[in-house]
Amino acid sequence: MRYSDFQGERISWLGFGAMRLPLLGDGSGKVDEPQTEKMVDYALDNGVNYFDTAYPYHNGESEQILGRCLKKHPRGSFLLASKYPGHQISETYDPAAVFERQLQKCGVEYFDFYLLHNVCENSLPVYLDPRWGIIEYFVEQKRRGRIRHLGFSSHARLESLREFLDLHGDQMEFCQIQLNYVDWTLQQGREKCALLGERNIPVWVMEPVRGGRLARLSEAERAPLASLRPQDSAAEWAFRFLLDIPQLKVVLSGMSSMAQMEENVRIFSQDAPLNAQEKQAVFAVADAIKNFVPCTACRYCCKGCPMGLDIPTLIGVYNDLRMAPAVNIGMYLDTLPEEKLPSACIGCGKCAQVCPQGIDVPDVMHRFSEEAAKLPKWADICRERAQAQARLEKG
């Protein structure tokens, strides 16, 4: 395992992100805790020492489950990070109450790393509002040793990131941003890294494979990469792209299976950043796939949706539809009740207001609804096939 140095701290380059833990196969959406425990054990046995969770992950269960999985290991053998949910603040999210609850859920007396969660255009006023005293409270917790290192995560545009750094950059020790070879240009990742470098703020990476999209390249998309290194997976290309960014310290991966864990440990045990030719190849792939709606399935949009739509899943299906209409898309849509289809969107815009990617979700739902209406119904397909079979049997 490769390691970086952060203020004398030895941190594994690969961090275990706990936003996409393995789920039980019963359709309940519940985390498979025994499998998660096996993955945590494997990670520690193979040199991964950084574990990242947050208050809202897995409907609030991620912190608790990760805490239980880590409890049998010596406290000094792992670095634990969690986050304060200022991006979804309410009157019940008193900083002190939330922080005490997080420590309790994780079963620890301190966090090695603690982040202000998703400092962006919509949450910046909350973090700066004096009635909450959020930043002051967590600076005090750091002084008391209950937080060893204080930082923030951000999906903000470059201008908002600069604004926050101008106000509180001196109090922040690190910044976690979405970074991959698509967002290097699409979300000004290169400029954000340069800005953070100017402020001497190390970079933590989230969404290195963009919610799994860069690990699931089509055969045509992967072709230019395979021509150079046919043995490398799509995910390996995405990770290797990050390995020579100067101020990068940790790459978080939301691993959902032991196979992903084993592959990522192998990748981060090597020192193989992309060369110039390989970088040209991944940028060509990025240009080819930017036509997709850039949803990373963070699910921030779902909480305020008055219709209760599963927006990330719908956008994922829409992206499939944009690539190539297929029978399975119609099959999926036919399983949904009318009130859960994209046509049920009332266009209130609450989802767009909180989307870290700046997606105009109502517009996407409208376009999806129009294009989905053109798809044949699965029931019609089945009826036609049955009729064809009957005709065949009659000879």
Coordinates of C-alpha atoms in Angstrom, one line a residue:
M1 CA 0.0 0.0 0.0
R2 CA 1.2 3.5 -0.9
Y3 CA 1.2 6.1 1.8
S4 CA 1.2 9.9 2.0
D5 CA 2.5 12.1 4.7
F6 CA 0.2 14.6 6.3
Q7 CA 1.5 16.6 9.2
G8 CA 3.5 13.6 10.3
E9 CA 0.5 11.3 9.8
R10 CA 1.0 8.2 7.7
I11 CA -2.1 7.9 5.6
S12 CA -3.0 5.2 3.0
W13 CA -3.6 6.6 -0.4
L14 CA -6.7 4.4 -0.6
G15 CA -9.4 5.4 1.8
F16 CA -12.5 3.3 2.5
G17 CA -15.6 5.5 1.8
A18 CA -18.7 4.3 3.7
M19 CA -21.4 5.9 1.5
R20 CA -21.9 2.8 -0.7
L21 CA -21.5 -0.1 1.7
P22 CA -22.6 -3.6 0.5
L23 CA -26.3 -4.2 0.8
L24 CA -28.3 -7.3 1.7
G25 CA -29.7 -9.1 -1.3
D26 CA -33.3 -9.0 0.0
G27 CA -34.3 -5.7 -1.5
S28 CA -34.6 -4.0 1.9
G29 CA -31.7 -1.6 1.2
K30 CA -30.1 -2.5 4.5
V31 CA -26.3 -2.7 4.8
D32 CA -24.8 -6.2 4.9
E33 CA -22.9 -5.7 8.1
P34 CA -21.1 -9.1 8.2
Q35 CA -19.8 -8.4 4.7
T36 CA -18.8 -4.8 5.6
E37 CA -16.9 -6.2 8.6
K38 CA -15.0 -8.6 6.4
M39 CA -14.1 -5.7 4.1
V40 CA -12.9 -3.5 7.0
D41 CA -10.7 -6.4 8.3
Y42 CA -9.3 -7.0 4.8
A43 CA -8.6 -3.3 4.4
L44 CA -6.7 -3.0 7.7
D45 CA -4.8 -6.3 7.0
N46 CA -3.7 -4.9 3.7
G47 CA -2.5 -1.5 4.8
V48 CA -5.7 0.7 4.3
N49 CA -6.0 2.8 7.4
Y50 CA -8.3 5.7 6.4
F51 CA -12.1 5.2 6.9
D52 CA -14.6 7.9 5.9
T53 CA -18.2 8.2 6.9
A54 CA -20.8 10.9 7.4
Y55 CA -23.9 11.8 9.4
P56 CA -26.5 11.0 6.6
Y57 CA -24.8 8.0 4.9
H58 CA -27.1 5.0 4.6
N59 CA -29.9 6.9 6.4
G60 CA -27.7 7.5 9.4
E61 CA -26.5 3.9 9.8
S62 CA -23.1 4.2 8.2
E63 CA -21.4 5.7 11.2
Q64 CA -22.8 3.1 13.6
I65 CA -22.0 0.1 11.4
L66 CA -18.5 1.4 10.6
G67 CA -17.9 2.0 14.3
R68 CA -18.9 -1.5 15.2
C69 CA -16.7 -3.0 12.5
L70 CA -13.7 -1.0 13.7
K71 CA -14.3 -1.5 17.4
K72 CA -12.3 -4.8 17.7
H73 CA -9.2 -3.1 16.2
P74 CA -6.8 -1.0 18.2
R75 CA -7.8 2.7 18.1
G76 CA -4.4 3.7 16.9
S77 CA -4.5 1.3 13.9
F78 CA -7.1 3.3 11.9
L79 CA -7.9 6.9 11.1
L80 CA -11.6 7.7 11.2
A81 CA -13.3 10.6 9.5
S82 CA -16.8 11.9 9.7
K83 CA -18.7 15.0 8.6
Y84 CA -21.1 17.6 9.9
P85 CA -24.3 17.9 7.7
G86 CA -24.4 21.7 7.3
H87 CA -25.6 21.2 3.7
Q88 CA -28.9 19.8 5.1
I89 CA -29.2 21.9 8.3
S90 CA -32.4 22.1 10.3
E91 CA -33.3 23.3 13.8
T92 CA -32.5 19.8 15.1
Y93 CA -28.9 19.9 13.8
D94 CA -27.3 21.7 16.7
P95 CA -23.6 21.3 16.1
A96 CA -22.9 20.1 19.7
A97 CA -25.8 17.6 19.7
V98 CA -24.8 16.2 16.3
F99 CA -21.1 15.9 17.1
E100 CA -21.8 14.1 20.5
R101 CA -24.1 11.7 18.7
Q102 CA -21.6 11.0 16.0
L103 CA -18.9 10.1 18.6
Q104 CA -21.3 7.9 20.3
K105 CA -22.5 6.1 17.1
C106 CA -18.9 5.5 16.1
G107 CA -17.8 4.4 19.5
V108 CA -14.8 6.7 19.7
E109 CA -13.7 9.6 21.9
Y110 CA -12.3 11.7 19.0
F111 CA -12.3 11.9 15.2
D112 CA -8.9 11.8 13.5
F113 CA -10.4 13.9 10.7
Y114 CA -13.6 15.9 10.7
L115 CA -15.2 17.7 7.8
L116 CA -17.8 20.4 7.2
H117 CA -19.9 18.4 4.7
N118 CA -20.5 19.8 1.2
V119 CA -19.6 23.5 1.5
C120 CA -21.2 24.8 -1.7
E121 CA -23.3 27.6 -3.0
N122 CA -26.5 26.5 -1.1
S123 CA -24.8 25.6 2.2
L124 CA -22.3 28.4 2.4
P125 CA -24.7 30.8 4.0
V126 CA -25.5 28.2 6.7
Y127 CA -21.9 27.6 7.5
L128 CA -21.3 31.3 7.8
D129 CA -24.5 32.1 9.8
P130 CA -23.5 33.3 13.3
R131 CA -26.6 31.9 14.9
W132 CA -25.3 28.4 14.3
G133 CA -21.7 29.1 15.2
I134 CA -20.7 26.0 13.3
I135 CA -17.1 26.7 12.4
E136 CA -16.3 28.2 15.8
Y137 CA -17.7 25.2 17.5
F138 CA -15.6 22.7 15.6
V139 CA -12.5 24.8 15.9
E140 CA -13.0 24.6 19.6
Q141 CA -13.4 20.8 19.4
K142 CA -10.1 20.6 17.6
R143 CA -8.5 22.7 20.3
R144 CA -9.8 20.3 22.9
G145 CA -8.4 17.3 21.0
R146 CA -11.8 15.8 20.1
I147 CA -11.0 16.5 16.4
R148 CA -7.4 16.0 15.4
H149 CA -7.6 17.6 11.9
L150 CA -10.4 19.8 10.7
G151 CA -11.3 20.2 7.0
F152 CA -14.2 20.4 4.6
S153 CA -15.7 18.7 1.6
S154 CA -17.0 20.7 -1.4
H155 CA -18.8 20.3 -4.6
A156 CA -18.8 24.1 -5.0
R157 CA -18.0 26.0 -8.2
L158 CA -14.5 27.5 -8.2
E159 CA -15.7 31.0 -7.2
S160 CA -17.6 29.8 -4.2
L161 CA -14.6 27.6 -3.2
R162 CA -12.4 30.7 -3.3
E163 CA -14.9 32.7 -1.3
F164 CA -14.9 30.1 1.5
L165 CA -11.1 29.8 1.5
D166 CA -10.8 33.6 1.8
L167 CA -13.0 33.6 4.9
H168 CA -11.9 30.4 6.6
G169 CA -9.0 28.8 4.7
D170 CA -6.7 29.5 7.6
Q171 CA -8.8 27.2 9.8
M172 CA -9.1 24.4 7.3
E173 CA -6.3 21.8 7.1
F174 CA -7.5 19.8 4.1
C175 CA -10.2 19.9 1.4
Q176 CA -12.1 16.9 -0.1
I177 CA -13.3 17.5 -3.7
Q178 CA -14.8 15.5 -6.5
L179 CA -12.0 14.7 -8.9
N180 CA -11.6 12.3 -11.8
Y181 CA -10.5 12.6 -15.4
V182 CA -14.0 13.8 -16.5
D183 CA -14.2 16.5 -13.8
W184 CA -10.7 17.6 -14.3
T185 CA -12.2 19.9 -16.9
L186 CA -16.0 19.5 -16.5
Q187 CA -16.0 20.7 -12.9
Q188 CA -12.7 22.7 -13.1
G189 CA -10.8 20.1 -11.1
R190 CA -7.5 21.4 -12.4
E191 CA -8.3 24.9 -11.4
K192 CA -9.5 23.8 -8.0
C193 CA -6.3 21.8 -7.3
A194 CA -4.3 24.9 -8.3
L195 CA -6.3 27.1 -6.0
L196 CA -5.9 24.7 -3.1
G197 CA -2.2 24.3 -3.9
E198 CA -1.8 28.1 -3.7
R199 CA -3.3 28.0 -0.2
N200 CA -1.2 25.0 0.9
I201 CA -4.3 22.9 1.5
P202 CA -3.9 19.2 0.7
V203 CA -6.5 17.5 -1.5
W204 CA -8.7 14.5 -0.5
V205 CA -10.5 12.9 -3.5
M206 CA -14.1 11.8 -3.6
E207 CA -15.9 10.2 -6.6
P208 CA -12.7 9.1 -8.4
V209 CA -14.7 6.8 -10.6
R210 CA -17.7 9.2 -10.7
G211 CA -20.2 7.1 -8.8
G212 CA -19.0 4.0 -10.7
R213 CA -19.6 5.5 -14.2
L214 CA -15.8 5.4 -15.0
A215 CA -15.6 1.8 -13.9
R216 CA -18.4 0.8 -16.3
L217 CA -17.1 2.1 -19.7
S218 CA -18.7 0.7 -22.8
E219 CA -16.6 -1.4 -25.1
A220 CA -16.3 1.6 -27.5
E221 CA -15.4 4.0 -24.7
R222 CA -12.7 1.6 -23.3
A223 CA -11.2 0.8 -26.7
P224 CA -8.5 3.5 -26.8
L225 CA -7.5 2.5 -23.3
A226 CA -7.4 -1.2 -24.0
S227 CA -5.2 -0.6 -27.0
L228 CA -2.5 0.8 -24.6
R229 CA -3.0 -1.4 -21.6
P230 CA -5.4 -4.2 -22.3
Q231 CA -4.9 -5.8 -18.9
D232 CA -6.0 -2.8 -16.9
S233 CA -9.7 -2.4 -15.8
A234 CA -11.6 0.8 -16.4
A235 CA -11.4 1.6 -12.7
E236 CA -7.6 1.2 -12.7
W237 CA -7.3 3.8 -15.4
A238 CA -9.4 6.2 -13.3
F239 CA -7.3 5.7 -10.2
R240 CA -4.0 5.9 -12.0
F241 CA -5.0 9.3 -13.4
L242 CA -4.9 10.7 -9.9
L243 CA -1.6 9.3 -8.7
D244 CA 0.7 12.2 -9.8
I245 CA -1.4 15.2 -8.6
P246 CA 1.1 16.9 -6.2
Q247 CA -1.1 17.9 -3.3
L248 CA -3.2 14.8 -3.3
K249 CA -3.1 12.7 -0.1
V250 CA -6.1 10.4 0.0
V251 CA -8.4 8.8 -2.7
L252 CA -11.7 7.7 -1.3
S253 CA -13.5 4.8 -2.9
G254 CA -17.0 3.8 -1.9
M255 CA -16.4 0.1 -2.2
S256 CA -19.5 -2.2 -2.2
S257 CA -17.9 -5.6 -2.5
M258 CA -14.9 -7.6 -1.6
A259 CA -13.9 -7.8 -5.2
Q260 CA -13.7 -4.1 -5.5
M261 CA -11.7 -3.9 -2.3
E262 CA -9.2 -6.5 -3.5
E263 CA -8.8 -4.8 -6.8
N264 CA -8.4 -1.3 -5.3
V265 CA -5.8 -2.5 -2.8
R266 CA -3.8 -4.1 -5.6
I267 CA -4.0 -0.8 -7.7
F268 CA -2.9 1.4 -4.8
S269 CA 0.0 -1.0 -3.9
Q270 CA 1.7 0.0 -7.2
D271 CA 3.3 3.2 -8.3
A272 CA 2.0 3.6 -11.8
P273 CA 0.7 7.1 -12.7
L274 CA -0.4 7.7 -16.3
N275 CA 2.2 8.8 -18.8
A276 CA 1.5 11.6 -21.3
Q277 CA 0.1 9.3 -24.0
E278 CA -2.2 7.6 -21.5
K279 CA -3.5 10.9 -20.2
Q280 CA -4.4 11.9 -23.7
A281 CA -6.3 8.7 -24.0
V282 CA -8.4 9.2 -20.9
F283 CA -9.2 12.8 -21.8
A284 CA -10.5 11.5 -25.2
V285 CA -12.7 9.1 -23.3
A286 CA -13.9 12.0 -21.1
D287 CA -14.9 14.0 -24.1
A288 CA -16.8 11.1 -25.5
I289 CA -18.9 10.5 -22.3
K290 CA -19.6 14.1 -21.2
N291 CA -23.0 13.9 -23.0
F292 CA -24.3 12.1 -20.0
V293 CA -26.2 13.8 -17.1
P294 CA -23.4 14.0 -14.5
C295 CA -25.2 12.4 -11.6
T296 CA -23.1 10.7 -8.9
A297 CA -26.0 9.3 -6.9
C298 CA -25.2 11.3 -3.8
R299 CA -29.0 11.4 -3.2
Y300 CA -29.0 14.9 -1.8
C301 CA -31.9 15.6 -4.2
C302 CA -34.1 12.9 -2.7
K303 CA -34.7 14.3 0.7
G304 CA -36.8 17.3 -0.3
C305 CA -38.6 15.8 -3.3
P306 CA -42.3 16.2 -2.5
M307 CA -43.1 13.3 -4.9
G308 CA -40.6 11.0 -3.3
L309 CA -38.9 10.2 -6.6
D310 CA -35.8 8.1 -6.7
I311 CA -34.1 10.8 -8.8
P312 CA -30.5 9.2 -9.0
T313 CA -31.9 5.9 -10.3
L314 CA -34.2 7.7 -12.8
I315 CA -31.2 9.7 -14.1
G316 CA -29.2 6.6 -14.4
V317 CA -31.9 5.0 -16.5
Y318 CA -32.2 8.1 -18.5
N319 CA -28.4 8.0 -19.2
D320 CA -28.9 4.4 -20.4
L321 CA -31.7 5.6 -22.6
R322 CA -29.6 8.4 -24.1
M323 CA -26.9 6.0 -25.0
A324 CA -29.1 3.4 -26.7
P325 CA -32.9 2.6 -26.2
A326 CA -33.2 -0.9 -24.9
V327 CA -36.0 -3.3 -23.9
N328 CA -34.7 -3.5 -20.3
I329 CA -35.3 0.3 -19.9
G330 CA -39.0 -0.1 -20.8
M331 CA -39.2 -3.1 -18.5
Y332 CA -37.9 -1.1 -15.6
L333 CA -40.2 1.8 -16.2
D334 CA -43.2 -0.6 -16.4
T335 CA -42.5 -1.8 -12.9
L336 CA -42.9 1.7 -11.4
P337 CA -46.2 3.1 -10.2
E338 CA -47.3 6.2 -12.1
E339 CA -46.5 8.4 -9.1
K340 CA -42.8 7.3 -9.3
L341 CA -42.2 7.8 -13.0
P342 CA -40.3 10.8 -14.3
S343 CA -43.6 12.3 -15.5
A344 CA -44.6 12.6 -11.8
C345 CA -42.1 15.4 -11.4
I346 CA -44.0 18.7 -10.6
G347 CA -41.0 20.9 -11.5
C348 CA -40.7 22.5 -8.0
G349 CA -36.9 22.7 -8.4
K350 CA -36.0 21.8 -4.8
C351 CA -33.8 19.0 -6.2
A352 CA -31.9 21.3 -8.5
Q353 CA -31.2 23.7 -5.6
V354 CA -29.3 21.1 -3.6
C355 CA -27.7 19.2 -6.5
P356 CA -23.8 19.3 -6.1
Q357 CA -23.5 18.8 -9.9
G358 CA -25.8 21.7 -10.8
I359 CA -28.2 19.4 -12.7
D360 CA -31.5 21.0 -13.8
V361 CA -33.4 17.9 -12.5
P362 CA -36.9 19.0 -13.5
D363 CA -35.7 19.6 -17.1
V364 CA -34.1 16.1 -17.1
M365 CA -37.3 14.5 -15.8
H366 CA -39.3 16.3 -18.5
R367 CA -37.0 15.2 -21.3
F368 CA -36.9 11.7 -19.8
S369 CA -40.7 11.5 -19.7
E370 CA -41.0 12.6 -23.3
E371 CA -38.4 10.1 -24.5
A372 CA -39.8 7.3 -22.3
A373 CA -43.3 7.8 -23.9
K374 CA -41.8 6.6 -27.2
L375 CA -40.6 3.3 -25.8
P376 CA -42.8 0.2 -26.4
K377 CA -44.6 -1.1 -23.3
W378 CA -43.2 -4.3 -21.9
A379 CA -46.7 -5.7 -21.7
D380 CA -47.2 -5.0 -25.4
I381 CA -43.9 -6.7 -26.3
C382 CA -44.9 -9.8 -24.3
R383 CA -48.3 -9.9 -26.0
E384 CA -46.8 -9.6 -29.4
R385 CA -44.3 -12.3 -28.6
A386 CA -47.1 -14.6 -27.4
Q387 CA -49.1 -13.9 -30.5
A388 CA -46.1 -14.7 -32.7
Q389 CA -45.5 -17.9 -30.8
A390 CA -49.1 -18.9 -31.2
R391 CA -49.0 -18.3 -34.9
L392 CA -45.8 -20.4 -35.1
E393 CA -47.4 -23.3 -33.2
K394 CA -50.4 -23.2 -35.6
G395 CA -47.9 -23.5 -38.4

